[in-house]
Coordinates of C-alpha atoms and ligand atoms in Angstrom, one line a residue:
M1 CA 0.0 0.0 0.0
T2 CA 1.5 3.4 -1.0
H3 CA 1.3 6.0 1.7
P4 CA -0.8 9.1 1.1
A5 CA 1.2 12.3 1.1
H6 CA -0.9 13.9 3.8
V7 CA -3.9 13.0 6.0
D8 CA -5.6 14.7 8.9
V9 CA -4.7 11.9 11.3
V10 CA -2.2 9.1 11.4
V11 CA -3.2 6.3 13.8
V12 CA -0.3 4.0 14.8
G13 CA -1.5 0.5 15.7
A14 CA -4.6 -1.6 14.6
G15 CA -5.4 -3.3 17.9
I16 CA -8.5 -2.5 19.9
A17 CA -7.6 1.2 20.3
G18 CA -6.4 1.7 16.7
L19 CA -9.5 0.2 15.2
Y20 CA -11.9 2.2 17.3
A21 CA -9.9 5.4 16.6
L22 CA -10.0 4.7 12.8
H23 CA -13.8 4.2 13.0
R24 CA -14.5 7.3 15.0
L25 CA -12.2 9.6 13.1
T26 CA -13.5 8.6 9.7
E27 CA -17.0 8.9 11.0
A28 CA -16.1 12.4 12.1
G29 CA -15.2 13.2 8.5
L30 CA -11.4 13.3 9.0
T31 CA -8.9 11.6 6.6
V32 CA -6.9 9.0 8.3
Q33 CA -4.0 6.6 7.7
G34 CA -3.4 3.6 10.0
F35 CA -0.1 1.9 10.2
E36 CA 0.2 -1.6 11.7
A37 CA 3.4 -3.7 12.1
G38 CA 1.5 -6.9 12.1
D39 CA 0.0 -8.4 8.9
G40 CA -3.5 -8.2 10.4
V41 CA -5.6 -6.4 12.9
G42 CA -5.8 -7.4 16.6
G43 CA -2.7 -5.9 18.3
T44 CA -2.2 -7.8 21.6
W45 CA -4.6 -10.5 20.3
Y46 CA -2.6 -10.8 17.0
W47 CA 0.7 -11.3 18.7
N48 CA -0.1 -13.3 21.8
R49 CA -1.0 -16.7 20.4
Y50 CA 0.8 -18.8 23.0
P51 CA -1.1 -22.0 24.1
G52 CA -3.8 -21.1 26.6
A53 CA -3.9 -17.3 25.8
R54 CA -7.2 -16.0 26.9
C55 CA -8.5 -12.7 28.4
D56 CA -8.8 -12.1 32.1
V57 CA -11.9 -9.8 31.7
E58 CA -15.2 -11.5 31.0
S59 CA -16.1 -11.6 27.3
V60 CA -19.3 -9.7 27.7
D61 CA -17.3 -6.9 29.2
Y62 CA -14.2 -7.2 27.0
S63 CA -15.9 -6.1 23.8
Y64 CA -16.8 -2.8 22.3
S65 CA -20.0 -1.0 23.5
F66 CA -20.2 1.7 20.9
D67 CA -22.5 -0.1 18.5
E68 CA -25.7 -1.8 19.7
D69 CA -26.0 -4.0 16.5
L70 CA -22.4 -5.2 16.9
Q71 CA -22.9 -6.2 20.5
Q72 CA -26.2 -7.9 19.7
E73 CA -24.9 -9.9 16.7
W74 CA -21.7 -11.2 18.3
D75 CA -22.1 -14.4 20.3
W76 CA -19.3 -15.1 22.8
T77 CA -18.9 -18.8 23.5
E78 CA -17.0 -18.7 26.9
R79 CA -17.0 -16.7 30.1
Y80 CA -13.4 -15.7 29.2
A81 CA -12.7 -15.6 25.5
S82 CA -9.7 -17.3 24.1
Q83 CA -7.2 -15.5 21.9
P84 CA -8.5 -17.0 18.6
E85 CA -12.1 -16.0 19.5
I86 CA -11.0 -12.4 20.4
L87 CA -9.0 -12.2 17.2
R88 CA -12.0 -13.4 15.1
Y89 CA -14.1 -10.7 16.8
L90 CA -11.6 -7.9 16.0
E91 CA -11.4 -9.1 12.4
H92 CA -15.2 -9.0 12.3
V93 CA -15.2 -5.5 13.6
A94 CA -12.6 -4.4 11.0
D95 CA -14.7 -5.9 8.2
R96 CA -18.1 -4.7 9.6
F97 CA -16.9 -1.1 9.8
D98 CA -14.8 -1.4 6.6
L99 CA -11.6 -0.3 8.5
R100 CA -9.0 -2.3 6.6
R101 CA -8.9 0.1 3.7
H102 CA -7.4 2.7 6.0
I103 CA -4.6 0.5 7.3
A104 CA -1.1 -0.2 5.9
F105 CA -0.3 -3.7 7.3
G106 CA 3.2 -5.1 7.8
T107 CA 4.3 -1.5 8.2
R108 CA 6.2 -0.4 11.2
V109 CA 6.5 3.3 12.2
D110 CA 10.1 4.0 12.9
A111 CA 9.9 7.8 13.5
A112 CA 7.7 10.8 13.8
S113 CA 8.7 14.4 14.0
F114 CA 6.7 17.6 14.5
D115 CA 7.3 20.6 12.3
A116 CA 6.4 23.8 14.3
A117 CA 6.3 25.9 11.1
T118 CA 3.7 23.7 9.3
H119 CA 2.0 22.2 12.4
R120 CA 2.4 18.8 10.9
W121 CA 3.8 15.5 11.9
T122 CA 6.0 13.6 9.4
V123 CA 5.6 9.9 10.1
T124 CA 8.3 7.6 8.7
T125 CA 7.7 4.0 8.2
D126 CA 9.8 1.2 6.8
A127 CA 8.0 1.9 3.5
G128 CA 7.9 5.7 3.2
T129 CA 6.6 8.9 4.8
T130 CA 3.3 10.6 5.3
T131 CA 2.5 13.9 6.9
A132 CA -0.4 14.4 9.3
S133 CA -2.0 17.2 11.2
F134 CA -2.4 14.9 14.2
L135 CA -0.8 11.8 15.5
V136 CA -2.7 9.2 17.5
L137 CA -0.5 6.6 19.1
A138 CA -2.6 3.4 19.8
V139 CA 0.4 1.1 20.2
G140 CA -0.8 -0.8 23.2
C141 CA 0.6 -1.0 26.8
L142 CA 2.1 -4.5 26.5
S143 CA 3.3 -4.8 23.0
A144 CA 7.1 -4.4 23.3
A145 CA 8.4 -7.9 24.2
Q146 CA 11.0 -7.9 27.0
V147 CA 13.7 -10.5 26.2
P148 CA 16.2 -10.9 29.1
D149 CA 19.8 -10.6 28.3
F150 CA 20.7 -14.2 29.1
P151 CA 24.3 -14.9 28.1
G152 CA 24.4 -17.5 25.3
L153 CA 20.7 -17.2 24.3
D154 CA 21.7 -17.1 20.6
T155 CA 23.7 -20.4 21.0
F156 CA 20.6 -22.4 21.9
R157 CA 20.1 -25.2 19.3
G158 CA 16.4 -25.5 19.8
E159 CA 13.6 -23.0 19.3
V160 CA 13.3 -19.8 21.4
L161 CA 9.8 -18.3 21.6
H162 CA 8.5 -15.3 23.4
T163 CA 4.8 -15.6 24.4
G164 CA 4.1 -12.1 23.0
Q165 CA 5.6 -13.0 19.6
W166 CA 4.2 -16.5 19.1
P167 CA 4.3 -17.9 15.5
A168 CA 0.9 -17.5 13.8
D169 CA 1.0 -21.1 12.6
G170 CA 1.4 -22.4 16.1
V171 CA 4.2 -24.7 17.4
D172 CA 4.0 -28.4 17.7
L173 CA 5.3 -29.2 21.2
A174 CA 4.4 -32.9 21.2
G175 CA 7.2 -35.1 22.3
R176 CA 9.5 -32.2 23.1
R177 CA 11.2 -31.0 26.2
V178 CA 10.0 -27.5 26.9
G179 CA 11.3 -24.9 29.3
V180 CA 9.2 -21.9 30.4
I181 CA 11.0 -18.9 32.0
G182 CA 8.6 -16.8 34.0
T183 CA 5.5 -17.2 36.1
G184 CA 3.4 -14.1 35.2
S185 CA -0.1 -14.1 33.7
S186 CA 1.2 -15.4 30.3
A187 CA 3.1 -18.3 31.8
I188 CA 0.3 -19.2 34.2
Q189 CA -2.0 -19.6 31.3
A190 CA 0.5 -21.4 29.1
I191 CA 2.0 -23.8 31.6
P192 CA -1.0 -26.1 32.0
V193 CA -1.6 -26.3 28.3
I194 CA 2.0 -26.8 27.4
A195 CA 2.3 -29.6 30.1
E196 CA -0.6 -31.4 28.2
Q197 CA 1.3 -31.2 24.9
A198 CA 5.0 -31.6 25.7
A199 CA 6.9 -34.7 26.7
E200 CA 8.4 -32.8 29.7
L201 CA 8.1 -29.3 31.1
I202 CA 10.6 -27.4 33.2
V203 CA 9.3 -24.1 34.7
F204 CA 12.0 -21.6 35.8
Q205 CA 10.4 -19.4 38.5
R206 CA 12.0 -16.3 39.9
T207 CA 9.0 -14.9 41.8
P208 CA 5.9 -16.9 42.7
N209 CA 2.6 -15.3 41.9
Y210 CA -0.9 -15.3 43.5
S211 CA -3.2 -17.0 41.0
V212 CA -6.9 -17.5 41.4
P213 CA -9.0 -19.9 39.4
A214 CA -10.6 -18.3 36.4
G215 CA -13.8 -20.4 36.6
N216 CA -13.9 -20.4 32.9
R217 CA -16.9 -22.2 31.3
P218 CA -19.1 -22.1 28.2
L219 CA -21.6 -19.3 28.2
S220 CA -25.1 -20.7 27.9
P221 CA -27.4 -19.3 25.2
D222 CA -29.8 -18.2 28.0
E223 CA -27.0 -16.3 29.8
L224 CA -25.9 -14.6 26.7
A225 CA -29.5 -13.7 25.8
A226 CA -30.0 -12.2 29.3
V227 CA -26.8 -10.1 28.9
K228 CA -27.9 -8.9 25.4
A229 CA -31.4 -8.0 26.6
G230 CA -29.9 -5.7 29.2
Y231 CA -26.6 -4.7 27.4
A232 CA -27.1 -1.0 27.5
E233 CA -27.7 -1.0 31.2
H234 CA -24.9 -3.5 31.8
R235 CA -22.5 -1.1 30.0
R236 CA -23.7 1.9 31.8
R237 CA -23.2 0.2 35.2
A238 CA -19.7 -1.0 34.1
R239 CA -18.7 2.6 33.2
E240 CA -19.8 3.7 36.7
T241 CA -17.4 1.2 38.5
F242 CA -13.9 1.8 39.6
F243 CA -12.3 -0.7 37.1
G244 CA -14.8 -0.6 34.3
F245 CA -16.5 -3.9 34.9
V246 CA -19.1 -5.0 37.5
F247 CA -17.5 -7.1 40.2
P248 CA -20.0 -9.0 42.4
L249 CA -20.2 -7.0 45.6
S250 CA -21.5 -8.2 49.0
E251 CA -22.4 -6.3 52.1
L252 CA -18.9 -6.9 53.2
S253 CA -17.2 -5.3 50.2
S254 CA -17.4 -1.8 51.7
R255 CA -15.9 -2.9 55.1
P256 CA -12.3 -3.0 56.1
A257 CA -11.2 -6.7 56.2
L258 CA -10.0 -6.7 59.8
E259 CA -13.4 -5.5 61.1
V260 CA -14.9 -8.7 59.9
P261 CA -14.6 -11.9 62.0
A262 CA -12.0 -14.3 60.5
A263 CA -14.6 -17.0 59.8
D264 CA -16.8 -14.6 57.8
R265 CA -13.8 -13.2 56.0
D266 CA -12.7 -16.6 54.9
R267 CA -16.3 -17.5 53.8
E268 CA -16.2 -14.4 51.6
F269 CA -12.9 -15.3 50.1
Q270 CA -14.1 -18.8 49.5
T271 CA -17.2 -17.6 47.7
R272 CA -15.0 -15.5 45.4
W273 CA -12.5 -18.3 44.9
D274 CA -15.4 -20.6 43.9
R275 CA -16.9 -18.0 41.6
G276 CA -13.5 -17.5 40.0
G277 CA -12.1 -14.5 38.3
A278 CA -10.8 -11.2 39.4
G279 CA -13.1 -10.5 42.4
M280 CA -10.7 -11.3 45.2
T281 CA -9.3 -7.8 45.5
R282 CA -12.8 -6.4 45.9
A283 CA -13.8 -8.7 48.8
F284 CA -13.1 -5.9 51.3
A285 CA -12.6 -2.2 51.0
D286 CA -9.0 -2.1 52.0
I287 CA -7.3 -5.1 50.3
L288 CA -5.2 -2.9 48.0
T289 CA -4.6 -0.1 50.6
D290 CA -3.8 -1.8 53.9
R291 CA -1.0 -4.3 54.4
Q292 CA -2.7 -6.3 57.2
A293 CA -6.0 -6.4 55.3
N294 CA -4.1 -7.5 52.2
E295 CA -2.4 -10.2 54.3
T296 CA -5.7 -11.9 55.0
A297 CA -6.4 -12.4 51.3
A298 CA -2.7 -13.4 50.7
E299 CA -2.9 -16.0 53.5
F300 CA -6.1 -17.4 52.1
I301 CA -4.5 -17.9 48.6
R302 CA -1.4 -19.4 50.2
S303 CA -3.5 -21.9 52.0
K304 CA -5.1 -22.8 48.7
I305 CA -1.8 -23.4 47.0
R306 CA -0.7 -25.7 49.8
E307 CA -3.9 -27.6 49.5
Q308 CA -3.6 -28.1 45.8
V309 CA 0.1 -29.0 45.4
T310 CA 0.9 -32.4 46.8
D311 CA 4.7 -32.1 47.1
P312 CA 5.3 -29.8 50.1
R313 CA 8.6 -28.6 48.9
T314 CA 7.1 -27.6 45.5
A315 CA 4.1 -26.0 47.2
E316 CA 6.4 -23.8 49.4
L317 CA 8.3 -22.7 46.3
L318 CA 5.0 -21.7 44.7
V319 CA 3.8 -19.7 47.7
P320 CA 4.3 -15.9 47.2
V321 CA 5.7 -14.0 50.1
D322 CA 7.6 -11.0 48.7
H323 CA 4.8 -8.8 47.5
P324 CA 1.2 -8.0 48.6
F325 CA -1.6 -9.8 46.8
G326 CA -3.0 -7.8 43.8
T327 CA 0.0 -5.4 43.5
K328 CA 1.1 -7.3 40.4
R329 CA -1.7 -7.9 38.0
P330 CA -3.5 -10.9 39.5
P331 CA -3.4 -13.8 37.1
I332 CA -6.4 -16.1 36.8
D333 CA -5.9 -19.7 35.8
T334 CA -7.2 -23.0 34.8
D335 CA -5.4 -25.9 36.6
Y336 CA -2.2 -24.0 37.1
Y337 CA -1.2 -25.3 40.6
D338 CA -2.5 -28.8 39.8
T339 CA -0.1 -28.9 36.9
F340 CA 2.8 -29.1 39.3
N341 CA 1.5 -32.5 40.6
R342 CA 2.3 -34.1 37.2
D343 CA 5.4 -36.3 37.0
D344 CA 6.5 -34.7 33.8
V345 CA 6.6 -31.1 35.2
T346 CA 9.5 -29.7 37.3
L347 CA 9.7 -26.4 39.1
V348 CA 13.1 -24.8 39.3
D349 CA 13.6 -21.9 41.7
V350 CA 15.9 -19.5 39.9
R351 CA 15.8 -17.1 42.8
S352 CA 17.9 -19.4 44.9
D353 CA 19.7 -21.0 41.9
P354 CA 19.8 -18.3 39.2
I355 CA 20.1 -18.9 35.5
V356 CA 23.7 -18.5 34.6
E357 CA 23.5 -18.9 30.8
V358 CA 21.7 -20.5 27.9
V359 CA 23.9 -23.2 26.4
P360 CA 23.3 -25.0 23.0
S361 CA 21.5 -27.9 24.8
G362 CA 19.3 -25.8 27.2
V363 CA 19.5 -23.7 30.3
R364 CA 22.3 -23.8 32.9
T365 CA 21.7 -22.6 36.4
G366 CA 24.4 -22.6 39.1
A367 CA 23.5 -26.1 40.2
A368 CA 22.4 -27.9 37.0
T369 CA 21.9 -27.9 33.2
Y370 CA 18.4 -28.5 31.9
D371 CA 18.3 -30.0 28.4
L372 CA 15.5 -28.6 26.3
D373 CA 14.2 -28.6 22.7
V374 CA 12.1 -25.4 23.1
L375 CA 12.7 -22.4 25.4
V376 CA 9.6 -20.3 26.0
L377 CA 10.3 -16.8 27.3
A378 CA 7.2 -15.8 29.3
T379 CA 9.2 -12.8 30.4
G380 CA 6.8 -10.0 29.8
F381 CA 7.0 -6.6 28.2
D382 CA 8.7 -3.2 28.4
A383 CA 5.3 -1.9 29.4
M384 CA 3.5 1.3 28.6
T385 CA 6.5 3.4 27.6
G386 CA 8.4 0.7 25.6
P387 CA 6.2 0.7 22.6
L388 CA 6.4 4.5 22.3
L389 CA 10.1 4.9 23.0
R390 CA 11.1 2.2 20.6
M391 CA 10.0 4.8 17.9
D392 CA 12.1 7.9 17.4
I393 CA 9.5 10.6 18.3
R394 CA 10.6 14.2 18.2
G395 CA 8.5 17.2 19.1
V396 CA 9.1 21.0 19.0
G397 CA 12.7 21.8 18.2
G398 CA 13.6 18.2 17.5
R399 CA 13.3 17.3 21.2
E400 CA 13.3 13.6 21.7
L401 CA 10.5 11.9 23.6
R402 CA 13.2 9.5 24.9
D403 CA 15.0 12.4 26.4
K404 CA 11.9 14.0 27.9
W405 CA 10.9 10.7 29.5
A406 CA 14.4 9.7 30.6
A407 CA 13.4 9.8 34.2
G408 CA 10.0 8.3 33.5
P409 CA 6.9 9.2 31.5
V410 CA 5.4 12.7 32.0
T411 CA 2.0 13.3 30.6
Y412 CA -1.1 15.4 31.0
L413 CA -4.1 13.0 31.7
G414 CA -2.0 10.2 30.1
L415 CA -3.2 11.6 26.7
A416 CA -0.6 14.2 25.8
T417 CA 2.8 15.5 26.7
E418 CA 4.2 19.1 26.6
G419 CA 6.5 19.8 23.7
F420 CA 4.8 17.3 21.5
P421 CA 1.8 19.2 20.1
N422 CA -1.0 17.4 18.2
M423 CA 0.1 14.1 19.5
F424 CA -2.3 11.9 21.5
V425 CA -1.6 8.6 23.3
V426 CA -4.5 6.1 23.8
A427 CA -4.2 4.3 27.2
G428 CA -0.9 6.0 28.0
A429 CA 1.1 6.2 31.2
G430 CA -0.9 8.5 33.5
S431 CA -4.2 7.1 32.5
P432 CA -6.2 4.2 34.1
S433 CA -5.5 2.0 31.0
V434 CA -4.1 -1.2 32.4
M435 CA -5.7 -0.6 35.8
S436 CA -9.1 -0.9 34.1
N437 CA -11.1 -2.8 31.6
M438 CA -9.1 -1.6 28.6
M439 CA -12.2 -1.6 26.4
V440 CA -13.9 1.0 28.6
S441 CA -10.8 3.1 28.8
I442 CA -10.0 2.9 25.1
E443 CA -13.6 4.0 24.1
Q444 CA -13.4 6.9 26.6
H445 CA -10.0 8.0 25.4
V446 CA -10.8 7.8 21.8
D447 CA -14.1 9.6 22.2
W448 CA -12.3 12.4 24.1
I449 CA -9.6 12.7 21.4
V450 CA -12.2 12.8 18.6
A451 CA -14.3 15.4 20.4
C452 CA -11.1 17.5 21.0
L453 CA -10.3 17.4 17.3
Q454 CA -13.8 18.4 16.4
H455 CA -13.6 21.3 18.8
L456 CA -10.3 22.4 17.3
R457 CA -11.8 22.3 13.8
A458 CA -14.9 24.2 14.9
E459 CA -12.8 26.9 16.5
G460 CA -10.3 27.1 13.7
H461 CA -7.4 26.0 15.8
T462 CA -4.6 23.9 14.3
V463 CA -2.4 23.3 17.3
I464 CA -3.1 21.8 20.8
E465 CA -0.3 21.2 23.3
A466 CA -0.3 20.3 27.0
C467 CA 1.0 23.1 29.3
A468 CA 4.0 22.3 31.4
D469 CA 2.3 23.3 34.7
A470 CA -0.9 21.3 34.1
E471 CA 1.3 18.3 33.2
Q472 CA 3.4 18.7 36.3
A473 CA 0.2 18.8 38.5
W474 CA -1.1 15.7 36.8
V475 CA 2.1 13.7 37.3
E476 CA 2.1 14.7 41.0
H477 CA -1.6 13.7 41.3
V478 CA -0.9 10.3 39.6
N479 CA 2.0 9.7 42.0
A480 CA 0.1 10.8 45.1
T481 CA -2.8 8.5 44.2
A482 CA -0.5 5.5 43.8
A483 CA 1.2 6.3 47.1
T484 CA -2.2 5.8 48.9
T485 CA -2.2 2.1 47.7
L486 CA 0.0 -0.9 48.1
Y487 CA 0.8 -1.1 44.4
P488 CA 4.3 0.6 44.6
E489 CA 5.4 -2.2 47.0
A490 CA 5.7 -4.8 44.3
N491 CA 8.5 -5.0 41.7
S492 CA 6.0 -5.0 38.9
W493 CA 5.9 -3.9 35.3
Y494 CA 3.5 -1.1 36.5
L495 CA 6.7 0.4 38.0
G496 CA 9.1 -0.6 35.2
A497 CA 10.8 -2.9 37.7
N498 CA 11.0 -5.8 35.2
V499 CA 13.2 -4.0 32.8
P500 CA 16.8 -3.5 33.9
G501 CA 17.7 0.2 34.0
K502 CA 14.1 1.5 33.5
P503 CA 13.2 4.4 35.8
R504 CA 11.1 3.2 38.7
V505 CA 8.0 5.3 38.3
F506 CA 4.5 4.0 38.9
M507 CA 2.9 4.5 35.5
P508 CA -0.8 3.9 35.5
Y509 CA -3.4 6.2 37.2
V510 CA -5.1 4.3 40.0
G511 CA -7.8 6.8 40.8
G512 CA -10.4 4.8 38.9
I513 CA -12.2 5.4 35.6
V514 CA -15.1 7.4 37.0
D515 CA -12.8 9.9 38.6
Y516 CA -10.6 10.0 35.5
R517 CA -13.5 10.5 33.1
K518 CA -14.9 13.3 35.2
R519 CA -11.5 15.0 35.1
C520 CA -11.3 14.6 31.3
E521 CA -14.8 16.0 30.9
D522 CA -14.0 18.9 33.2
V523 CA -10.9 19.7 31.2
A524 CA -12.9 19.6 27.9
G525 CA -15.8 21.6 29.4
R526 CA -13.4 24.4 30.4
G527 CA -12.2 24.8 26.8
Y528 CA -9.4 22.2 27.2
A529 CA -8.0 23.7 30.4
G530 CA -4.3 22.9 30.8
F531 CA -3.8 22.8 27.0
Q532 CA -2.7 25.6 24.9
L533 CA -4.7 26.0 21.7
A534 CA -3.5 28.1 18.7
Ligands
NAP601 P1 5.0 -10.5 33.5 O1 3.8 -10.4 34.3 O2 5.9 -9.3 33.5 O3 5.8 -11.8 34.0 C1 7.1 -12.1 33.5 C2 7.7 -13.2 34.2 O4 9.0 -13.5 33.7 C3 7.8 -13.0 35.7 O5 7.5 -14.2 36.4 C4 9.3 -12.6 35.9 O6 9.8 -12.9 37.1 C5 9.9 -13.5 34.8 N1 11.2 -13.1 34.4 C6 11.4 -11.9 33.7 N2 12.8 -11.8 33.5 C7 13.3 -12.9 34.0 C8 14.7 -13.3 34.2 N3 15.7 -12.6 33.7 N4 14.9 -14.5 34.8 C9 13.9 -15.2 35.3 N5 12.6 -14.8 35.3 C10 12.3 -13.7 34.6 O7 4.7 -10.8 32.0 P2 3.4 -11.6 31.4 O8 3.1 -12.8 32.1 O9 3.6 -11.6 29.9 O10 2.2 -10.6 31.7 C11 2.3 -9.2 31.5 C12 0.9 -8.6 31.6 O11 0.2 -8.9 30.4 C13 0.0 -9.2 32.7 O12 0.3 -8.6 33.9 C14 -1.3 -8.8 32.2 O13 -1.7 -7.5 32.4 C15 -1.2 -9.0 30.7 N6 -1.6 -10.4 30.4 C16 -3.0 -10.6 30.5 C17 -3.4 -11.9 30.3 C18 -4.9 -12.1 30.4 O14 -5.7 -11.3 30.0 N7 -5.2 -13.2 30.9 C19 -2.6 -12.9 29.9 C20 -1.2 -12.6 29.8 C21 -0.8 -11.4 30.0 P3 9.8 -11.7 38.3 O15 8.4 -11.6 38.7 O16 10.8 -12.2 39.3 O17 10.3 -10.4 37.6

């Protein structure tokens, strides 16, 4: 596809955010060009095809709400949709709204620079250049794979695969010895499925995680019909919650955990455990803000791990102790702990016996060499800032975004950054994004951006730029909000702690989506307060 010389808006990325942005922008009468590194739409759901990949937000919530016909005609088959089903859904959306014609696939954006004289961005891809009045970066929060710098990785004779870059044609693991490095959400989903397929599985764990059963199951036609009958109300309620989806609440949910007698507390945890999914952090009001309250939930999960894993030594290795429950994104699983009861699955603790190097035959720790045919890196992502900073983005006067964010991301509302006019980030650092149902956040961000561009057009403005003082105040607010929670206590990707040398800054906004939306609406209502329009 040849690039147009100039468009109103370039949208980078054709995942959930990029597709919705393209739809809304074209609907608003703007000319657009989308660029997507993958050969198809889907973003996260295009790249993460590892065995067992599935969403941790329920299907009926992890779907667009903007079109009533779309949500009525699509039938989700499971409580939590699998990667292939979500990808099919996004492909359907692209076709239904005729979005593919705006997208150059297999085209990676390398650089973008703003010209203060023409008020235009020049976007450079591996196939050419296009200028645009506005740049919308919909590149995802978890799209830059993090590959640890293991000495000798390139000498490995077998296959090395990252969960976030899984081959589209799949990988036949039958009869092979597979190693998985990591025990985050991706690994916790992949491990039980890989164990079923492989001859032998070795799991290299550095930090144990708290995993809760997903309780995945088929969605019955009656259930689906009931959701569809009340979809508008369901969406409205979801938008009024803290995270963007309706957790089952009880009369205990608003109470501090330690005010509730221990037996009642455990009954509440057990109810949520049996129901499955992400509700454990909402059992009591202070699980994510009070260390002792958190410990009650953590202890409950630890007891469940000890119950499920028959070998006491393995069970103790799987019990998390170094961070509060919920301060890393809580994984939800299907048969994760039970998988360690299999004779063909081995857990290696690389905290006490670190990986020294990868050798041609496998992985060598201080104490042993593990021979492998396939090495799966479930080692996560350079989250939130990685996908942006891997591009060479330059604002006014050639200033590099990499320089501006050298000590961590600095944004106004997560949507914009001073010195980089006419550039918007969807689900960026400083927005609720990964701390919310991404669907709800993405629709809100994109709607806000499109309304902003319509306002500029109506008022005859060609430039919008975040003001330094508004940005500074927002960053302070984001940090102060995070400091009221336990989140900063974990070495998580939220903090950049998983990438050596990355500044330790808590990136998402944890004030909740209702608070955030009100702030965004207030800014727009006051003529885009905190932005300079020209
Ligand atoms: P992750 O949570 O960052 O986990 C990476 C794992 O790799 C951790 O266990 C980490 O150990 C380990 N690791 C990294 N470098 C290592 C090294 N040098 N040596 C040994 N171990 C190393 O990544 P992820 O599992 O891909 O998940 C990232 C996020 O994607 C999730 O938190 C979630 O938001 C999203 N996700 C969602 C779903 C879903 O919807 N169900 C599924 C997958 C992912 P340490 O903990 O010690 O650093």
